[in-house]
PDB file of C-alpha atoms in Angstrom:
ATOM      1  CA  UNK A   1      10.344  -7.701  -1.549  1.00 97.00           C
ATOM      2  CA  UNK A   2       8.632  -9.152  -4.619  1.00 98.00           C
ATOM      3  CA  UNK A   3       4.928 -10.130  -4.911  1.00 98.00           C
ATOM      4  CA  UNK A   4       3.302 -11.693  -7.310  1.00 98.00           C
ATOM      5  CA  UNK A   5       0.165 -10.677  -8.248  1.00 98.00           C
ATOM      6  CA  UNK A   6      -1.773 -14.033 -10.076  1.00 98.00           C
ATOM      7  CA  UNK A   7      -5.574 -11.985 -10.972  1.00 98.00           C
ATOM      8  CA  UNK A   8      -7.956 -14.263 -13.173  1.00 98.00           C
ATOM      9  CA  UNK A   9     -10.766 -12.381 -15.214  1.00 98.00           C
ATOM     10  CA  UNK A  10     -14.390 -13.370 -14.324  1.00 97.00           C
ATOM     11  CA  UNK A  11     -15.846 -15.511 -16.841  1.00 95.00           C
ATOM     12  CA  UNK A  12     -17.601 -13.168 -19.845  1.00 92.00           C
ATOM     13  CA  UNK A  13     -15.175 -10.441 -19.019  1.00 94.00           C
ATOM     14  CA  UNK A  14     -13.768  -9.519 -22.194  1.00 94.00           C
ATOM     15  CA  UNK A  15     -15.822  -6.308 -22.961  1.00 96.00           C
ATOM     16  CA  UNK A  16     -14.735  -4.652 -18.956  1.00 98.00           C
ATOM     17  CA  UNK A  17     -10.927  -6.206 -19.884  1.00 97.00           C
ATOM     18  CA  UNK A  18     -10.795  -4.596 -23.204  1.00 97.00           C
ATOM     19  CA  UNK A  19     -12.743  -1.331 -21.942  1.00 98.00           C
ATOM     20  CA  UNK A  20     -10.450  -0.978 -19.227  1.00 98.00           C
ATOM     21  CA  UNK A  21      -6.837  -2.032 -20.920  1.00 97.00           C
ATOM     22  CA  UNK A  22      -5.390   1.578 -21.968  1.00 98.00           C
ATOM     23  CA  UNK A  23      -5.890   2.950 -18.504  1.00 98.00           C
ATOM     24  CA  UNK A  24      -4.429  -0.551 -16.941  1.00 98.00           C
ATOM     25  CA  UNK A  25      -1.268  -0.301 -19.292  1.00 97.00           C
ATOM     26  CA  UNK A  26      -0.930   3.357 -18.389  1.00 97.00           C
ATOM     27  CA  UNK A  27      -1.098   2.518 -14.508  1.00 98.00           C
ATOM     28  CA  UNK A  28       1.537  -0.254 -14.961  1.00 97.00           C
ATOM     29  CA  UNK A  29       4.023   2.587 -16.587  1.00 96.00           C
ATOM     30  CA  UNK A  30       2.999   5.234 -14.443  1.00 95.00           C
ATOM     31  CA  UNK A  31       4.712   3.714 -10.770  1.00 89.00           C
ATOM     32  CA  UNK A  32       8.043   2.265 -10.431  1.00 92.00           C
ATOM     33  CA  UNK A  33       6.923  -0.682  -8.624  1.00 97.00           C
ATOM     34  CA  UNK A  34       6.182  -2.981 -11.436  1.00 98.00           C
ATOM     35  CA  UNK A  35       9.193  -5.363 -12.172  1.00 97.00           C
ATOM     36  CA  UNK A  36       7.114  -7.693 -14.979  1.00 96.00           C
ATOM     37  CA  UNK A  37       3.820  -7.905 -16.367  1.00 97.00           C
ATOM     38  CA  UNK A  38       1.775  -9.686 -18.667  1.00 97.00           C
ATOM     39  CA  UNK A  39      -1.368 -11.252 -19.447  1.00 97.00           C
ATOM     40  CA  UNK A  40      -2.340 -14.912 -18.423  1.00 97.00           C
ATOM     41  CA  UNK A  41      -3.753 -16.549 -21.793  1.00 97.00           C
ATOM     42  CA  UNK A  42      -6.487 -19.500 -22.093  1.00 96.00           C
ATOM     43  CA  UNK A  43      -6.274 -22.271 -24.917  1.00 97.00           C
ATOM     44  CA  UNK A  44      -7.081 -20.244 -27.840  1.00 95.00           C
ATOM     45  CA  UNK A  45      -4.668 -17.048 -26.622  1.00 95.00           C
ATOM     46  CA  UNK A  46      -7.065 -14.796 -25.254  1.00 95.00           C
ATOM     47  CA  UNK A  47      -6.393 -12.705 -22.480  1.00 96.00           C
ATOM     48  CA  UNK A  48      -8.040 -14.168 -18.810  1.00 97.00           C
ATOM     49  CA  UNK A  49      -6.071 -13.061 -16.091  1.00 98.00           C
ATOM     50  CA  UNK A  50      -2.576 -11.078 -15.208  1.00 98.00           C
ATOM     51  CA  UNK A  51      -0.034 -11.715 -13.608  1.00 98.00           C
ATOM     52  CA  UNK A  52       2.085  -8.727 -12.080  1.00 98.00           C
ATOM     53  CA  UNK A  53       5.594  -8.966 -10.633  1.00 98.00           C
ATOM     54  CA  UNK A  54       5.959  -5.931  -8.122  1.00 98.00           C
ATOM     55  CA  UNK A  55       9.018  -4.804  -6.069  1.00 98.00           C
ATOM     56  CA  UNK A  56       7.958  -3.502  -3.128  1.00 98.00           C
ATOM     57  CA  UNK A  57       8.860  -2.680   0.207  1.00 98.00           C
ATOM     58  CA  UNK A  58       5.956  -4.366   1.750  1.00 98.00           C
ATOM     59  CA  UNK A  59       2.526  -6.610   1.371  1.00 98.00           C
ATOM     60  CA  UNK A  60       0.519  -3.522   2.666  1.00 98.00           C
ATOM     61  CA  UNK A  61       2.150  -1.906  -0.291  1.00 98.00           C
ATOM     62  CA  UNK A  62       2.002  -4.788  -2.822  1.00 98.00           C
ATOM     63  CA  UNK A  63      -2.071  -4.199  -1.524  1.00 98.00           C
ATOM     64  CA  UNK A  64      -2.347  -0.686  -2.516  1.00 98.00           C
ATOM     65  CA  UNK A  65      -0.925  -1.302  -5.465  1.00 98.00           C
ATOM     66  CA  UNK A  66      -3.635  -4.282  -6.681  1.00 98.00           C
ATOM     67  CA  UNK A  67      -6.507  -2.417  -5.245  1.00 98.00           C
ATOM     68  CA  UNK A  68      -5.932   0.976  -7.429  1.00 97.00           C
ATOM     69  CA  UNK A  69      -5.054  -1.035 -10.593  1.00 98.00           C
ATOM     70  CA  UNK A  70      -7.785   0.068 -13.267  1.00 98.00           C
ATOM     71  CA  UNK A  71      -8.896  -3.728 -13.921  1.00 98.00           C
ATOM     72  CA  UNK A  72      -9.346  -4.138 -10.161  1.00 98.00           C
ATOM     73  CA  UNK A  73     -12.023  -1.015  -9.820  1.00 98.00           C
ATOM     74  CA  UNK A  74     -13.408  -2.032 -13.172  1.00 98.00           C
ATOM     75  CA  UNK A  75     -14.253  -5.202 -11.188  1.00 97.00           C
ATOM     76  CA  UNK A  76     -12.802  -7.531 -13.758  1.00 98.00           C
ATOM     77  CA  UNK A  77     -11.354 -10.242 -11.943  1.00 98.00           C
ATOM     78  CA  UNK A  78     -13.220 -13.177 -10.160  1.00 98.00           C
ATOM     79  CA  UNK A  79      -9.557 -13.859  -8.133  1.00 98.00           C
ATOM     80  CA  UNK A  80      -6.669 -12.200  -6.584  1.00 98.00           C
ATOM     81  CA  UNK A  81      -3.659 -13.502  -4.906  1.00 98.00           C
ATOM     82  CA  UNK A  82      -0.699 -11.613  -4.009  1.00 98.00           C
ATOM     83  CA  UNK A  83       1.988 -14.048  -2.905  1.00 98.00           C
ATOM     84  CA  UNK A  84       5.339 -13.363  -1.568  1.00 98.00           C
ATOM     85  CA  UNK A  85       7.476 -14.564  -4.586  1.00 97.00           C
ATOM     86  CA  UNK A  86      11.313 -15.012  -4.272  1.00 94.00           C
ATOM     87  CA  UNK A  87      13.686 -14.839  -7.616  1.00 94.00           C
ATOM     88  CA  UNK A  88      15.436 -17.657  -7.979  1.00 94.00           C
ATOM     89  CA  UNK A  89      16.522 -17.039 -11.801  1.00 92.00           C
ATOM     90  CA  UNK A  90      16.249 -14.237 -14.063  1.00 82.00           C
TER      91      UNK A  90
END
């Protein structure tokens, strides 16, 4: 099943983001659950959320995943919402 995980930053966050990015990036490579990834961007470009594509066999799992993610224990984001996504193209 596919999940999307939609995570916005809590405001000011840039310093736990940026702190916390190499071990984040390294966690995304290091399973072989993530289908897509990539930052959600305000206005100007910066970086104020993610939003995570995983393939997974279940929400429990999708759960697991979100909770051990770096940015999550660095307490970056204000938001989390994993959602049951279905492909339609791509």
């Amino acid at each position: 099943m596919l999940v999307a995980i939609i995570a916005k930053d809590k405001p000011g966050a840039q310093v736990i983001r940026a702190e916390n990015r190499p071990a984040h990036l390294d966690y995304l490579k290091s399973t072989d659950l993530v289908a897509q990834a990539g930052p959600l961007l305000d206005a100007e470009g910066g970086m104020v959320g993610s939003l995570i594509i995983l393939d997974v066999i279940d929400m429990a799992a999708a759960q697991g995943w979100a909770d051990n993610d770096p940015y999550a224990k660095a307490g970056l984001f204000g938001s989390v919402d994993l959602i049951h996504w279905n492909r339609v193209i791509g």
